[in-house]
């Protein structure tokens, strides 16, 4: 009954966005029809059009929401709430240039509107404009607005720029502001992992788990710290605990699978990698691409089954929802095609998938350019200090070298990924497998 729309919406907002009531009424709310418009909505004010757009967004109809915000802006082009909300929808659809235009307009109308500035910084992060994001977060912090979120997000941007000490300072400030919030401890731990400071990372993850004993991501992070210190039994115990807490957690499953392979248990690894592909897991469709890729690389690749792995990567590519996921699957598929000896049409297919992006500066587009041989590894790595991304970048460089027949250069690129020391990161796993495969190709007879 459309008459229920406003009453249910008011109750949900009163309970709080993403509250338990909000989540439990999500499906029911979507089933309530929107009240019909009189005269096409000619009498609605910008506020009313914006409220309607927000309702349509929460009902899962982003295109209708964008249209409603557009109607509000046709009446008042500088109406900040409509600009901000429409930008959010554009960002969700990865239409980042349009999102930035709306945020810029909202801040012209009101330079001190904190939500628009915070959201604009988030979009800038997504398009790799970390300096611009940091500038927006810094202004919010200086005005003591939206802390500690602004400081937490600025720390994340510092981390991706490789400015680890500045990231640590921000995370510690967040901990001072929210000493009982485990997220800052967890982010601090990840920063220490980037720096190869395993003991400090473990201490930070311990802090997160002190605040929340069921924080699965912190268990996974501590498992990595333990693994890198050589404490494989402790790492396995952390992965076991994480999976007992959340059997569908992908990072825990992939991490334990890579550890099981390293400890000589490929069958146990396969059980982890198959779990959500053969079991009904939450968000199974959304995460299918990652799970298929993990099974291809960790499960099949570690056993030399590259032909079988290619079938999984094909499915992963087809089911990827984000352009970044498609880009990664394309690079992984090209590497697998080389490993499987598919020099003909199969390799050509994966090379065609390394096509250019959409023209907006984003890191994955540049990585694809490296894989095509249109950009050098050194040119991109010099402005991509984040260690977390190096394995994919090295894979891309190796793909270009293998395609050009420079197998020695490819082997060097694969071997350099070992320096990154991310043994549960799929690109790092594949780089290590490829380095070994090329080494075996040139091994002396009888080795």
Coordinates of C-alpha atoms in Angstrom, one line a residue:
X1 CA 0.0 0.0 0.0
X2 CA 1.6 3.3 -1.1
X3 CA 0.2 5.0 2.0
X4 CA 2.7 3.0 4.1
X5 CA 5.7 4.6 2.4
X6 CA 6.2 7.7 4.5
X7 CA 5.4 6.0 7.8
X8 CA 7.8 3.1 7.3
X9 CA 10.5 5.5 5.9
X10 CA 10.2 7.7 9.0
X11 CA 10.5 4.8 11.3
X12 CA 13.6 3.5 9.6
X13 CA 15.3 6.8 9.6
X14 CA 14.4 7.3 13.3
X15 CA 16.0 4.0 14.1
X16 CA 19.1 5.0 12.2
X17 CA 20.6 4.2 8.9
X18 CA 22.2 0.7 9.0
X19 CA 20.6 0.0 12.4
X20 CA 19.2 -3.5 13.0
X21 CA 15.7 -2.3 12.2
X22 CA 17.0 -0.6 9.1
X23 CA 18.6 -3.9 7.9
X24 CA 15.6 -6.1 8.9
X25 CA 13.1 -3.9 7.0
X26 CA 15.2 -3.5 3.9
X27 CA 13.3 -6.0 1.7
X28 CA 9.9 -5.1 3.1
X29 CA 10.5 -1.4 2.5
X30 CA 11.4 -2.1 -1.2
X31 CA 8.1 -3.8 -1.7
X32 CA 6.1 -0.7 -0.7
X33 CA 5.1 1.1 -3.9
X34 CA 6.0 4.8 -4.2
X35 CA 2.9 7.1 -3.9
X36 CA 1.8 8.2 -7.4
X37 CA 2.6 11.7 -8.6
X38 CA 0.0 14.2 -9.3
X39 CA 0.5 16.1 -12.6
X40 CA 3.9 14.5 -12.9
X41 CA 5.1 16.0 -9.7
X42 CA 4.7 19.6 -10.8
X43 CA 3.8 20.8 -7.3
X44 CA 6.7 19.1 -5.6
X45 CA 9.4 21.3 -4.0
X46 CA 13.2 20.6 -4.3
X47 CA 13.0 19.2 -0.8
X48 CA 10.2 16.8 -1.7
X49 CA 11.9 15.7 -4.9
X50 CA 15.1 15.0 -2.9
X51 CA 13.1 13.0 -0.3
X52 CA 11.6 11.0 -3.2
X53 CA 15.0 10.4 -4.7
X54 CA 16.3 9.1 -1.4
X55 CA 13.4 6.8 -1.0
X56 CA 13.9 5.4 -4.6
X57 CA 17.6 4.9 -3.8
X58 CA 16.7 2.9 -0.7
X59 CA 14.3 0.9 -2.7
X60 CA 17.2 -0.1 -5.0
X61 CA 16.3 2.0 -8.0
X62 CA 19.3 4.3 -8.5
X63 CA 18.3 5.5 -12.0
X64 CA 14.9 6.7 -10.8
X65 CA 16.7 8.3 -7.8
X66 CA 19.1 10.2 -10.1
X67 CA 16.1 11.4 -12.2
X68 CA 14.3 12.6 -9.0
X69 CA 17.4 14.5 -7.9
X70 CA 17.6 16.0 -11.3
X71 CA 14.0 17.3 -11.0
X72 CA 15.0 19.0 -7.7
X73 CA 18.0 20.6 -9.4
X74 CA 15.9 21.8 -12.3
X75 CA 14.0 23.9 -9.8
X76 CA 17.1 24.9 -7.8
X77 CA 20.4 24.2 -9.5
X78 CA 22.4 24.9 -6.3
X79 CA 20.3 22.7 -3.9
X80 CA 23.0 21.1 -1.9
X81 CA 21.2 18.1 -0.6
X82 CA 20.1 17.0 -4.1
X83 CA 23.6 17.6 -5.5
X84 CA 25.2 15.5 -2.7
X85 CA 22.7 12.7 -3.0
X86 CA 22.9 12.5 -6.8
X87 CA 26.7 12.4 -6.5
X88 CA 26.5 9.4 -4.2
X89 CA 24.4 7.6 -6.8
X90 CA 26.9 8.5 -9.5
X91 CA 29.8 7.2 -7.4
X92 CA 28.0 3.9 -6.7
X93 CA 27.6 3.5 -10.5
X94 CA 31.3 4.4 -10.9
X95 CA 30.4 7.6 -12.8
X96 CA 33.1 9.4 -10.9
X97 CA 33.4 12.5 -13.1
X98 CA 29.7 13.3 -12.8
X99 CA 29.9 12.7 -9.0
X100 CA 32.8 15.1 -8.7
X101 CA 30.9 17.8 -10.7
X102 CA 28.0 17.5 -8.3
X103 CA 30.2 17.6 -5.2
X104 CA 32.1 20.6 -6.6
X105 CA 28.8 22.4 -7.2
X106 CA 27.5 21.6 -3.7
X107 CA 30.7 23.0 -2.2
X108 CA 30.4 26.2 -4.3
X109 CA 27.0 26.7 -2.9
X110 CA 28.2 25.9 0.6
X111 CA 32.0 25.6 1.1
X112 CA 31.5 24.6 4.7
X113 CA 29.2 21.6 4.0
X114 CA 31.1 18.8 5.6
X115 CA 29.3 15.8 4.1
X116 CA 29.9 17.0 0.6
X117 CA 33.6 17.6 1.3
X118 CA 34.0 14.2 3.0
X119 CA 32.2 12.4 0.1
X120 CA 34.2 14.3 -2.5
X121 CA 37.4 13.1 -0.8
X122 CA 36.1 9.5 -1.0
X123 CA 35.6 9.8 -4.7
X124 CA 39.0 11.4 -5.1
X125 CA 40.5 8.4 -3.4
X126 CA 38.7 6.0 -5.8
X127 CA 40.2 7.8 -8.8
X128 CA 43.7 7.8 -7.2
X129 CA 43.7 11.6 -6.5
X130 CA 45.2 11.0 -3.1
X131 CA 46.6 14.5 -2.8
X132 CA 43.2 16.0 -3.5
X133 CA 41.6 13.6 -1.0
X134 CA 44.1 14.5 1.7
X135 CA 43.4 18.2 1.1
X136 CA 39.7 17.7 1.7
X137 CA 40.2 15.5 4.8
X138 CA 42.7 18.0 6.2
X139 CA 40.3 20.8 5.9
X140 CA 37.7 18.8 7.8
X141 CA 40.2 17.9 10.5
X142 CA 41.3 21.5 10.9
X143 CA 37.7 22.5 11.4
X144 CA 37.1 19.6 13.7
X145 CA 34.3 18.2 11.5
X146 CA 33.5 14.5 10.9
X147 CA 36.3 13.3 13.1
X148 CA 37.5 10.6 13.6
X149 CA 36.3 9.4 10.2
X150 CA 38.1 12.2 8.3
X151 CA 41.3 11.4 10.1
X152 CA 40.9 7.6 9.5
X153 CA 40.3 8.1 5.8
X154 CA 43.3 10.5 5.5
X155 CA 45.4 7.8 7.1
X156 CA 44.3 5.4 4.5
X157 CA 45.3 7.9 1.7
X158 CA 48.7 8.4 3.4
X159 CA 49.1 4.6 3.4
X160 CA 48.4 4.3 -0.3
X161 CA 51.0 7.0 -1.0
X162 CA 53.6 5.0 1.1
X163 CA 53.7 7.8 3.7
X164 CA 53.4 5.2 6.5
X165 CA 54.6 7.3 9.4
X166 CA 51.9 9.9 8.7
X167 CA 49.3 7.2 8.4
X168 CA 50.4 5.7 11.8
X169 CA 50.2 9.2 13.4
X170 CA 46.6 9.6 12.2
X171 CA 45.6 6.1 13.2
X172 CA 47.0 6.6 16.7
X173 CA 45.0 9.9 16.9
X174 CA 41.9 8.0 16.0
X175 CA 42.6 5.5 18.7
X176 CA 42.9 8.3 21.2
X177 CA 39.5 9.6 20.1
X178 CA 37.9 6.2 20.0
X179 CA 39.9 3.9 22.3
X180 CA 37.2 1.2 22.3
X181 CA 36.7 1.1 18.5
X182 CA 38.7 -1.9 17.0
X183 CA 38.8 -0.5 13.4
X184 CA 41.7 1.9 14.0
X185 CA 43.8 -0.8 15.7
X186 CA 43.0 -3.1 12.7
X187 CA 44.0 -0.4 10.2
X188 CA 47.2 0.3 12.1
X189 CA 48.0 -3.3 12.0
X190 CA 47.7 -3.4 8.2
X191 CA 50.0 -0.4 8.0
X192 CA 52.6 -2.2 10.0
X193 CA 52.2 -5.2 7.7
X194 CA 53.0 -3.0 4.7
X195 CA 56.2 -2.0 6.5
X196 CA 57.2 -5.6 7.3
X197 CA 56.9 -4.7 11.0
X198 CA 55.4 -8.0 12.0
X199 CA 55.6 -7.7 15.8
X200 CA 54.1 -4.2 15.8
X201 CA 51.3 -5.5 13.5
X202 CA 50.5 -8.4 15.8
X203 CA 50.3 -6.0 18.8
X204 CA 47.9 -3.8 16.8
X205 CA 45.7 -6.7 15.9
X206 CA 45.8 -7.9 19.5
X207 CA 44.4 -4.4 20.4
X208 CA 41.6 -4.8 17.9
X209 CA 40.7 -8.2 19.3
X210 CA 40.8 -6.9 22.8
X211 CA 38.0 -4.6 21.9
X212 CA 36.1 -7.2 19.8
X213 CA 36.9 -10.8 20.2
X214 CA 34.9 -11.8 17.1
X215 CA 36.6 -9.3 14.8
X216 CA 37.4 -11.7 11.9
X217 CA 39.4 -9.3 9.8
X218 CA 41.8 -8.7 12.8
X219 CA 42.2 -12.5 13.2
X220 CA 43.1 -12.7 9.5
X221 CA 45.6 -9.9 9.9
X222 CA 47.2 -11.4 13.0
X223 CA 47.4 -14.7 11.1
X224 CA 49.5 -13.0 8.4
X225 CA 51.8 -11.4 11.1
X226 CA 52.3 -14.8 12.7
X227 CA 52.9 -16.4 9.3
X228 CA 55.6 -13.8 8.4
X229 CA 57.3 -14.4 11.7
X230 CA 57.4 -18.1 11.0
X231 CA 54.8 -19.0 13.6
X232 CA 52.8 -21.2 11.2
X233 CA 50.8 -23.1 13.9
X234 CA 49.7 -19.8 15.5
X235 CA 48.8 -18.5 12.0
X236 CA 46.7 -21.6 11.3
X237 CA 45.0 -21.2 14.7
X238 CA 44.0 -17.7 13.8
X239 CA 42.6 -18.7 10.5
X240 CA 40.7 -21.6 12.1
X241 CA 39.2 -19.2 14.7
X242 CA 38.3 -16.7 12.0
X243 CA 36.5 -19.4 9.9
X244 CA 34.7 -20.8 13.0
X245 CA 33.4 -17.2 13.6
X246 CA 32.5 -16.6 10.0
X247 CA 32.6 -19.6 7.7
X248 CA 32.0 -17.5 4.6
X249 CA 34.8 -15.0 5.1
X250 CA 36.8 -14.9 1.9
X251 CA 40.0 -13.5 3.3
X252 CA 40.2 -16.1 6.0
X253 CA 39.4 -18.9 3.5
X254 CA 42.0 -17.7 1.0
X255 CA 44.6 -17.1 3.6
X256 CA 44.2 -20.5 5.2
X257 CA 44.2 -22.1 1.7
X258 CA 47.5 -20.5 0.8
X259 CA 48.9 -21.6 4.2
X260 CA 47.7 -25.1 3.7
X261 CA 49.4 -25.3 0.3
X262 CA 52.6 -24.1 1.8
X263 CA 52.3 -26.8 4.5
X264 CA 51.7 -29.5 1.9
X265 CA 47.9 -29.9 2.3
X266 CA 46.5 -29.1 -1.2
X267 CA 43.3 -31.1 -0.5
X268 CA 42.6 -29.0 2.6
X269 CA 43.2 -25.9 0.6
X270 CA 40.7 -27.0 -2.1
X271 CA 38.0 -27.5 0.6
X272 CA 38.5 -23.8 1.6
X273 CA 38.5 -22.6 -1.9
X274 CA 35.4 -24.6 -2.9
X275 CA 33.4 -23.7 0.2
X276 CA 31.3 -20.8 -1.0
X277 CA 31.2 -22.1 -4.6
X278 CA 29.4 -25.2 -3.5
X279 CA 27.8 -24.0 -0.3
X280 CA 25.1 -21.3 0.1
X281 CA 27.1 -18.3 1.4
X282 CA 26.0 -14.7 2.0
X283 CA 26.6 -12.4 -1.0
X284 CA 27.5 -15.5 -3.0
X285 CA 26.9 -13.9 -6.3
X286 CA 28.6 -10.6 -5.4
X287 CA 31.8 -12.4 -4.4
X288 CA 31.7 -15.1 -7.0
X289 CA 34.5 -13.5 -9.1
X290 CA 37.0 -13.4 -6.3
X291 CA 36.2 -16.9 -5.2
X292 CA 36.6 -18.3 -8.7
X293 CA 39.9 -16.5 -9.1
X294 CA 41.1 -17.8 -5.8
X295 CA 40.3 -21.4 -6.7
X296 CA 42.1 -20.9 -10.1
X297 CA 45.3 -19.4 -8.7
X298 CA 45.7 -21.0 -5.3
X299 CA 43.9 -24.3 -6.0
X300 CA 44.7 -25.1 -9.6
X301 CA 47.8 -23.0 -10.2
X302 CA 49.7 -24.4 -7.2
X303 CA 49.2 -27.9 -8.7
X304 CA 50.1 -26.9 -12.2
X305 CA 46.5 -27.3 -13.5
X306 CA 46.6 -24.1 -15.6
X307 CA 44.1 -25.4 -18.2
X308 CA 41.5 -26.1 -15.5
X309 CA 42.3 -22.8 -13.8
X310 CA 41.6 -20.9 -17.1
X311 CA 38.0 -22.1 -17.0
X312 CA 37.6 -20.7 -13.5
X313 CA 39.2 -17.4 -14.5
X314 CA 37.0 -17.2 -17.6
X315 CA 34.0 -17.5 -15.3
X316 CA 35.5 -15.0 -12.9
X317 CA 36.0 -12.5 -15.7
X318 CA 32.4 -12.9 -16.9
X319 CA 30.9 -12.5 -13.3
X320 CA 33.1 -9.5 -12.2
X321 CA 30.8 -6.6 -11.4
X322 CA 33.5 -3.9 -11.0
X323 CA 35.9 -2.6 -13.7
X324 CA 38.8 -3.1 -11.2
X325 CA 37.8 -6.8 -10.8
X326 CA 37.6 -7.3 -14.5
X327 CA 41.1 -5.7 -14.9
X328 CA 42.6 -8.0 -12.4
X329 CA 40.9 -11.1 -13.9
X330 CA 42.2 -10.1 -17.3
X331 CA 45.8 -9.9 -16.1
X332 CA 45.5 -13.2 -14.2
X333 CA 43.9 -14.8 -17.2
X334 CA 46.8 -13.6 -19.5
X335 CA 49.3 -15.1 -17.1
X336 CA 47.5 -18.4 -16.9
X337 CA 47.2 -18.5 -20.7
X338 CA 51.0 -18.2 -20.9
X339 CA 51.4 -20.9 -18.2
X340 CA 49.0 -23.2 -20.0
X341 CA 50.9 -22.8 -23.3
X342 CA 48.0 -21.2 -25.0
X343 CA 49.8 -19.1 -27.5
X344 CA 47.0 -18.9 -30.1
X345 CA 43.5 -17.7 -29.9
X346 CA 43.1 -18.2 -26.2
X347 CA 46.0 -15.9 -25.4
X348 CA 44.8 -13.4 -27.9
X349 CA 41.4 -13.4 -26.2
X350 CA 42.9 -12.5 -22.9
X351 CA 45.2 -9.9 -24.5
X352 CA 42.1 -8.2 -26.0
X353 CA 40.7 -8.0 -22.5
X354 CA 43.6 -5.7 -21.5
X355 CA 41.9 -2.9 -23.5
X356 CA 42.0 0.7 -22.3
X357 CA 39.8 2.0 -19.6
X358 CA 37.3 4.9 -19.6
X359 CA 39.7 7.8 -19.7
X360 CA 39.6 8.8 -16.1
X361 CA 42.8 8.5 -14.1
X362 CA 42.5 5.3 -12.2
X363 CA 45.3 2.9 -11.2
X364 CA 43.8 -0.2 -12.8
X365 CA 43.6 1.5 -16.2
X366 CA 47.3 2.3 -15.9
X367 CA 48.1 -1.3 -14.9
X368 CA 46.3 -2.6 -18.0
X369 CA 48.5 -0.2 -20.0
X370 CA 51.6 -1.8 -18.4
X371 CA 50.3 -5.3 -19.3
X372 CA 49.8 -4.1 -22.9
X373 CA 53.3 -2.7 -23.1
X374 CA 52.0 0.9 -23.5
X375 CA 53.5 2.0 -20.2
X376 CA 56.6 0.9 -18.3
X377 CA 56.6 -0.6 -14.9
X378 CA 59.1 2.0 -13.6
X379 CA 56.9 4.9 -14.8
X380 CA 53.9 3.6 -12.8
X381 CA 55.7 2.2 -9.8
X382 CA 57.4 5.5 -9.1
X383 CA 54.0 7.0 -8.4
X384 CA 52.5 3.9 -6.8
X385 CA 54.5 3.4 -3.6
X386 CA 51.8 1.2 -1.9
X387 CA 53.4 -2.2 -1.5
X388 CA 50.0 -3.9 -1.5
X389 CA 49.6 -3.2 -5.2
X390 CA 53.1 -4.1 -6.4
X391 CA 52.4 -7.8 -7.2
X392 CA 49.6 -7.0 -9.6
X393 CA 51.8 -4.3 -11.2
X394 CA 54.7 -6.8 -11.5
X395 CA 52.4 -9.3 -13.0
X396 CA 51.3 -6.8 -15.6
X397 CA 55.0 -6.0 -16.4
X398 CA 55.7 -9.7 -16.8
X399 CA 52.7 -10.2 -19.1
X400 CA 54.0 -7.6 -21.4
X401 CA 57.5 -9.2 -21.4
X402 CA 56.2 -12.7 -22.0
X403 CA 54.0 -11.5 -24.9
X404 CA 57.1 -9.8 -26.4
X405 CA 59.1 -13.0 -26.0
X406 CA 61.3 -11.5 -23.3
X407 CA 61.0 -14.5 -20.9
X408 CA 64.1 -13.5 -18.9
X409 CA 62.6 -10.1 -18.1
X410 CA 59.3 -11.8 -17.3
X411 CA 61.0 -14.1 -14.8
X412 CA 62.7 -11.1 -13.2
X413 CA 59.4 -9.4 -12.7
X414 CA 57.8 -12.4 -11.2
X415 CA 60.7 -12.9 -8.8
X416 CA 60.6 -9.3 -7.7
X417 CA 57.1 -9.9 -6.4
X418 CA 58.7 -12.1 -3.6
X419 CA 60.0 -8.8 -2.2
X420 CA 56.5 -7.6 -1.5
X421 CA 55.9 -10.5 0.9
X422 CA 52.1 -10.8 0.7
X423 CA 51.8 -14.6 0.5
X424 CA 47.9 -14.6 0.7
X425 CA 47.5 -11.9 -2.0
X426 CA 46.4 -13.6 -5.2
X427 CA 48.6 -11.7 -7.5
X428 CA 51.6 -12.5 -5.3
X429 CA 50.8 -16.2 -5.3
X430 CA 50.5 -16.2 -9.1
X431 CA 53.8 -14.3 -9.5
X432 CA 55.6 -16.9 -7.3
X433 CA 54.1 -19.8 -9.3
X434 CA 55.1 -18.2 -12.6
X435 CA 58.6 -17.4 -11.4
X436 CA 59.1 -21.1 -10.5
X437 CA 57.5 -22.2 -13.8
X438 CA 60.0 -20.1 -15.8
X439 CA 62.9 -21.3 -13.6
X440 CA 61.9 -24.9 -14.3
X441 CA 61.7 -24.2 -18.0
X442 CA 65.4 -23.3 -18.1
X443 CA 66.5 -25.9 -15.6
X444 CA 69.3 -28.3 -16.6
X445 CA 68.4 -31.8 -17.7
X446 CA 67.8 -34.2 -14.8
X447 CA 67.1 -31.4 -12.2

